[in-house]
XYZ file of C-alpha atoms in Angstrom:
320
model
C 0.009 -0.201 0.013
C 3.125 2.315 1.116
C 4.697 1.697 -2.379
C 1.443 2.393 -4.322
C 0.760 5.759 -2.270
C 4.840 6.664 -3.227
C 3.639 5.325 -6.616
C 0.388 7.745 -7.106
C 2.200 10.801 -5.339
C 5.327 10.305 -8.150
C 2.877 10.229 -11.089
C 0.762 13.361 -9.837
C 4.045 14.942 -9.876
C 5.164 14.151 -12.933
C 1.716 15.070 -14.802
C 1.862 18.389 -12.964
C 5.474 19.200 -13.739
C 4.898 17.676 -17.094
C 1.582 20.277 -17.997
C 3.998 22.749 -16.972
C 6.924 21.930 -19.377
C 4.220 21.609 -22.283
C 2.303 24.868 -21.845
C 5.430 26.814 -21.509
C 6.949 24.997 -24.426
C 4.264 25.286 -26.479
C 4.152 28.943 -25.983
C 7.489 29.506 -26.578
C 7.251 27.553 -30.301
C 4.235 29.452 -30.766
C 6.251 32.888 -30.330
C 9.079 31.706 -32.277
C 7.199 30.095 -35.508
C 4.437 33.293 -35.241
C 1.983 30.448 -34.956
C -1.005 31.240 -32.643
C -1.016 29.367 -29.227
C -4.678 27.898 -30.271
C -3.167 26.410 -33.051
C -0.417 25.453 -31.016
C -2.910 23.826 -28.404
C -5.171 22.349 -31.569
C -1.848 20.036 -32.917
C 1.111 19.734 -30.416
C -0.418 20.096 -27.299
C -3.772 18.148 -28.731
C -1.827 15.357 -30.072
C 0.509 15.019 -26.877
C -2.611 14.673 -24.324
C -4.257 12.735 -26.659
C -1.467 9.817 -26.488
C -3.279 8.018 -23.645
C -6.390 7.595 -26.002
C -4.616 6.433 -28.981
C -3.041 3.478 -27.002
C -5.970 2.542 -25.413
C -8.323 2.573 -28.276
C -5.604 1.093 -30.647
C -4.898 -1.878 -28.219
C -8.624 -2.671 -28.135
C -8.949 -2.564 -31.507
C -5.831 -4.664 -32.272
C -7.256 -7.232 -29.443
C -10.416 -7.136 -31.387
C -12.427 -5.118 -28.626
C -14.381 -2.182 -30.285
C -16.011 -1.364 -27.072
C -12.817 -0.255 -25.291
C -12.044 1.609 -28.706
C -15.606 3.630 -28.795
C -16.207 4.012 -25.093
C -12.764 5.374 -24.397
C -13.232 7.835 -27.233
C -16.896 8.904 -26.083
C -15.855 8.806 -22.357
C -12.860 11.259 -23.115
C -14.540 13.777 -25.187
C -17.250 13.916 -22.285
C -14.628 14.296 -20.162
C -12.666 16.948 -21.965
C -15.526 19.184 -22.658
C -18.042 19.067 -19.861
C -15.327 18.604 -16.653
C -12.063 19.806 -18.227
C -13.389 22.780 -20.268
C -16.164 23.367 -17.312
C -13.365 23.720 -14.412
C -10.964 25.819 -16.818
C -13.768 28.479 -17.156
C -14.245 28.617 -13.266
C -10.592 29.142 -13.027
C -10.339 31.492 -15.752
C -13.062 32.650 -18.530
C -11.931 31.033 -21.484
C -11.550 33.750 -24.390
C -13.212 32.744 -27.858
C -11.794 34.623 -31.109
C -13.904 35.085 -34.370
C -11.711 32.301 -35.596
C -12.941 30.325 -32.588
C -16.451 30.912 -33.045
C -17.004 30.965 -37.075
C -14.407 27.887 -38.160
C -12.622 25.876 -35.032
C -16.087 25.366 -32.876
C -18.255 24.574 -35.690
C -15.889 22.067 -37.134
C -15.381 20.161 -33.846
C -18.949 20.136 -33.654
C -19.628 19.006 -37.430
C -17.094 16.078 -36.612
C -19.127 14.970 -33.671
C -22.127 14.774 -35.848
C -20.126 12.904 -38.484
C -19.052 10.596 -35.681
C -22.793 9.589 -34.154
C -24.088 9.583 -37.616
C -21.627 7.154 -39.386
C -21.573 4.953 -35.904
C -25.171 4.718 -35.869
C -26.042 4.869 -39.435
C -28.264 1.924 -39.176
C -30.695 3.192 -36.371
C -30.526 7.175 -37.881
C -30.401 6.576 -41.375
C -31.653 2.855 -41.646
C -28.582 2.179 -43.888
C -26.203 -0.918 -43.116
C -25.971 -4.296 -41.317
C -25.462 -2.834 -38.245
C -24.397 0.168 -36.163
C -20.715 0.459 -36.762
C -17.811 2.519 -38.033
C -16.481 0.670 -41.012
C -13.169 0.142 -42.482
C -14.520 2.592 -45.386
C -15.343 5.292 -42.829
C -12.439 5.188 -40.897
C -10.504 5.926 -44.254
C -12.512 8.760 -44.239
C -12.014 9.973 -41.199
C -8.255 9.960 -41.786
C -8.707 12.104 -44.978
C -11.011 14.691 -43.262
C -8.077 14.749 -40.309
C -5.819 15.518 -42.697
C -7.754 18.373 -44.423
C -8.377 19.612 -41.004
C -5.099 19.873 -40.077
C -4.165 21.680 -43.564
C -7.246 23.985 -42.463
C -5.791 24.818 -39.061
C -2.253 26.060 -40.635
C -3.651 27.797 -43.283
C -6.059 30.108 -41.805
C -3.923 30.675 -38.810
C -4.130 34.249 -38.227
C -0.684 34.407 -36.291
C 0.972 34.506 -32.790
C -1.343 36.994 -30.496
C -0.285 39.373 -28.626
C 2.003 37.777 -25.697
C 3.028 39.208 -22.346
C 5.964 40.740 -22.965
C 7.793 38.405 -20.622
C 11.305 37.211 -21.109
C 10.488 33.960 -22.475
C 10.457 35.586 -25.791
C 14.332 34.993 -25.681
C 14.047 31.149 -24.980
C 15.691 29.203 -28.001
C 13.067 27.399 -29.942
C 15.094 23.947 -29.551
C 14.583 24.820 -25.428
C 10.940 25.508 -25.805
C 10.710 22.085 -28.373
C 12.793 20.130 -25.976
C 10.240 21.326 -22.822
C 7.043 20.172 -25.113
C 8.874 16.800 -25.575
C 9.862 16.554 -21.659
C 5.904 17.694 -20.620
C 4.394 15.299 -23.209
C 6.238 12.475 -21.608
C 5.723 13.401 -18.087
C 2.117 13.193 -18.864
C 1.668 10.143 -20.640
C 4.315 8.464 -17.855
C 2.933 10.085 -14.751
C -0.366 9.663 -16.041
C 0.146 6.184 -16.530
C 1.563 5.637 -12.937
C -1.465 7.434 -11.300
C -3.816 5.437 -12.820
C -2.299 1.985 -12.141
C -1.168 2.934 -8.668
C -4.489 4.828 -8.054
C -6.744 1.480 -9.119
C -4.430 -0.947 -6.777
C -5.145 1.214 -3.695
C -8.874 1.189 -4.766
C -8.768 -2.287 -4.814
C -6.887 -2.700 -1.908
C -9.419 -0.671 0.289
C -11.905 -2.610 -0.757
C -13.646 -0.231 -3.436
C -15.536 -1.887 -6.093
C -14.068 -2.451 -9.719
C -17.411 -0.666 -10.830
C -16.363 2.757 -9.125
C -12.719 2.497 -10.537
C -14.004 1.939 -13.989
C -16.468 4.626 -14.154
C -13.842 7.215 -12.123
C -10.494 6.228 -12.436
C -9.911 4.623 -15.390
C -12.597 6.800 -17.160
C -11.078 9.850 -16.297
C -7.447 8.458 -16.206
C -6.847 8.928 -19.950
C -7.926 12.546 -19.709
C -5.620 13.205 -16.699
C -3.238 15.215 -18.948
C -5.834 17.117 -20.875
C -7.234 17.732 -17.354
C -3.737 18.912 -15.878
C -2.622 20.826 -19.205
C -5.997 23.353 -19.348
C -5.899 24.105 -15.393
C -2.205 25.057 -15.909
C -3.045 27.094 -19.040
C -5.976 28.543 -17.107
C -3.563 29.780 -14.374
C -0.976 31.069 -16.458
C -3.460 33.078 -18.560
C -3.312 31.412 -21.638
C -7.052 30.151 -22.242
C -6.876 29.886 -26.008
C -4.095 27.072 -25.597
C -6.519 25.682 -23.544
C -9.542 25.747 -25.577
C -7.178 24.578 -28.462
C -6.266 21.807 -26.486
C -9.860 20.346 -25.774
C -11.317 21.116 -29.296
C -7.747 19.364 -30.787
C -8.115 16.396 -28.550
C -11.645 15.806 -29.491
C -11.216 15.971 -32.998
C -7.903 13.742 -32.824
C -9.655 11.091 -30.574
C -12.574 11.089 -33.072
C -10.658 11.707 -36.780
C -7.589 10.356 -35.962
C -7.709 7.708 -33.178
C -11.083 6.077 -34.498
C -10.069 6.297 -37.724
C -7.230 4.227 -37.206
C -8.932 1.994 -34.930
C -11.623 1.498 -37.601
C -9.058 0.223 -39.939
C -7.789 -2.539 -37.653
C -11.551 -3.594 -36.894
C -14.669 -2.065 -37.668
C -16.008 -0.394 -34.359
C -19.177 -1.469 -33.397
C -21.857 0.981 -31.046
C -23.846 -2.154 -29.632
C -22.577 -1.103 -26.351
C -23.081 2.577 -26.392
C -26.261 4.064 -25.049
C -28.684 6.812 -25.997
C -27.743 8.545 -23.059
C -24.028 8.257 -24.045
C -24.594 9.559 -27.274
C -26.806 12.358 -25.788
C -24.213 13.588 -23.661
C -21.472 13.442 -26.341
C -23.629 15.515 -28.773
C -24.792 18.113 -25.531
C -21.110 18.516 -24.885
C -20.366 19.490 -28.315
C -23.703 21.762 -28.664
C -22.992 23.602 -25.574
C -19.432 24.885 -26.650
C -21.302 26.281 -29.515
C -24.170 27.686 -28.047
C -21.791 29.428 -25.296
C -20.159 31.433 -28.518
C -23.661 32.818 -28.725
C -24.897 33.876 -25.212
C -23.751 36.096 -22.442
C -20.662 37.538 -22.932
C -19.826 36.029 -27.152
C -16.043 36.288 -26.489
C -15.520 34.126 -23.608
C -16.985 31.347 -22.099
C -17.998 32.364 -18.499
C -17.869 30.795 -14.946
C -21.456 30.457 -14.937
C -21.427 28.527 -18.084
C -18.631 26.329 -16.817
C -20.774 25.572 -13.691
C -23.689 24.501 -16.187
C -20.950 22.377 -18.114
C -19.896 20.668 -14.636
C -23.559 19.972 -13.721
C -24.048 18.210 -16.885
C -21.313 16.121 -16.063
C -22.435 15.354 -12.409
C -25.676 14.741 -13.548
C -24.054 11.983 -16.278
C -21.795 10.478 -13.464
C -25.140 9.997 -11.385
C -26.756 8.511 -14.367
C -23.772 6.271 -15.029
C -23.986 5.180 -11.323
C -27.055 4.133 -11.251
C -27.254 2.180 -14.531
C -24.185 0.124 -14.001
């Protein structure tokens, strides 16, 4: 037990330090390369924090377990949006630019709807033999993902105004090294944290149901959680928003695209409530761009997202 606690603390420390390094390194790259922090969050940070989901989903696909691949992505995207973005908005209201409102958030919303339509093509459209993402649809996802990356960089407006700190003088190689170390710390620390937390929970008699719903469901999203909170504390909300939108799009287009090519991904274990909450989470982010102060996701909107996540967790506990 003592060893597990020490490993848990070490894993948590690695995640926290990794997030700090990744935020600083990614911001430095944005300054030097003239790329906006939002696009850096959308790509480098988004991919780095999505690595746990990539490993889990591909492993499930290679083992022929589509439930793991689909459930991991749906759970992670819900966790990312209504919990992590909600918490981030409570720490510091998340700024929304015109580009976010007109392009980035609608793209994330459309990708989510595309995922649901392809996965539930029989139930919704009466097409196909079963509700599943086929290999052909997986290839289509990857093609859309490539186009998505191209659009992100082509229409990027460049680096935003910086805070004038001495970080502008940090060499590019050092920022890149910090980013790599940060991603490594997030992935390795997150793995240590989840594994040791699971061991501790089992040692004290907590049920596997509780472990699956809480520790393992949120474990692969731990990098996004800590990275976004650190970014919010450092007033780099655009990097945090880019991380969430980027991670969600990466999860669907890249991770599920690759997983579906390995094996078709059945939706048979996914309930309508799971799909409904996933769609609601994407719609809420889009809705917040037209309510209240349209240039940000404020604390009240963040609180509403957290309440939605809490209600979903209650339903999960009651239905397992």
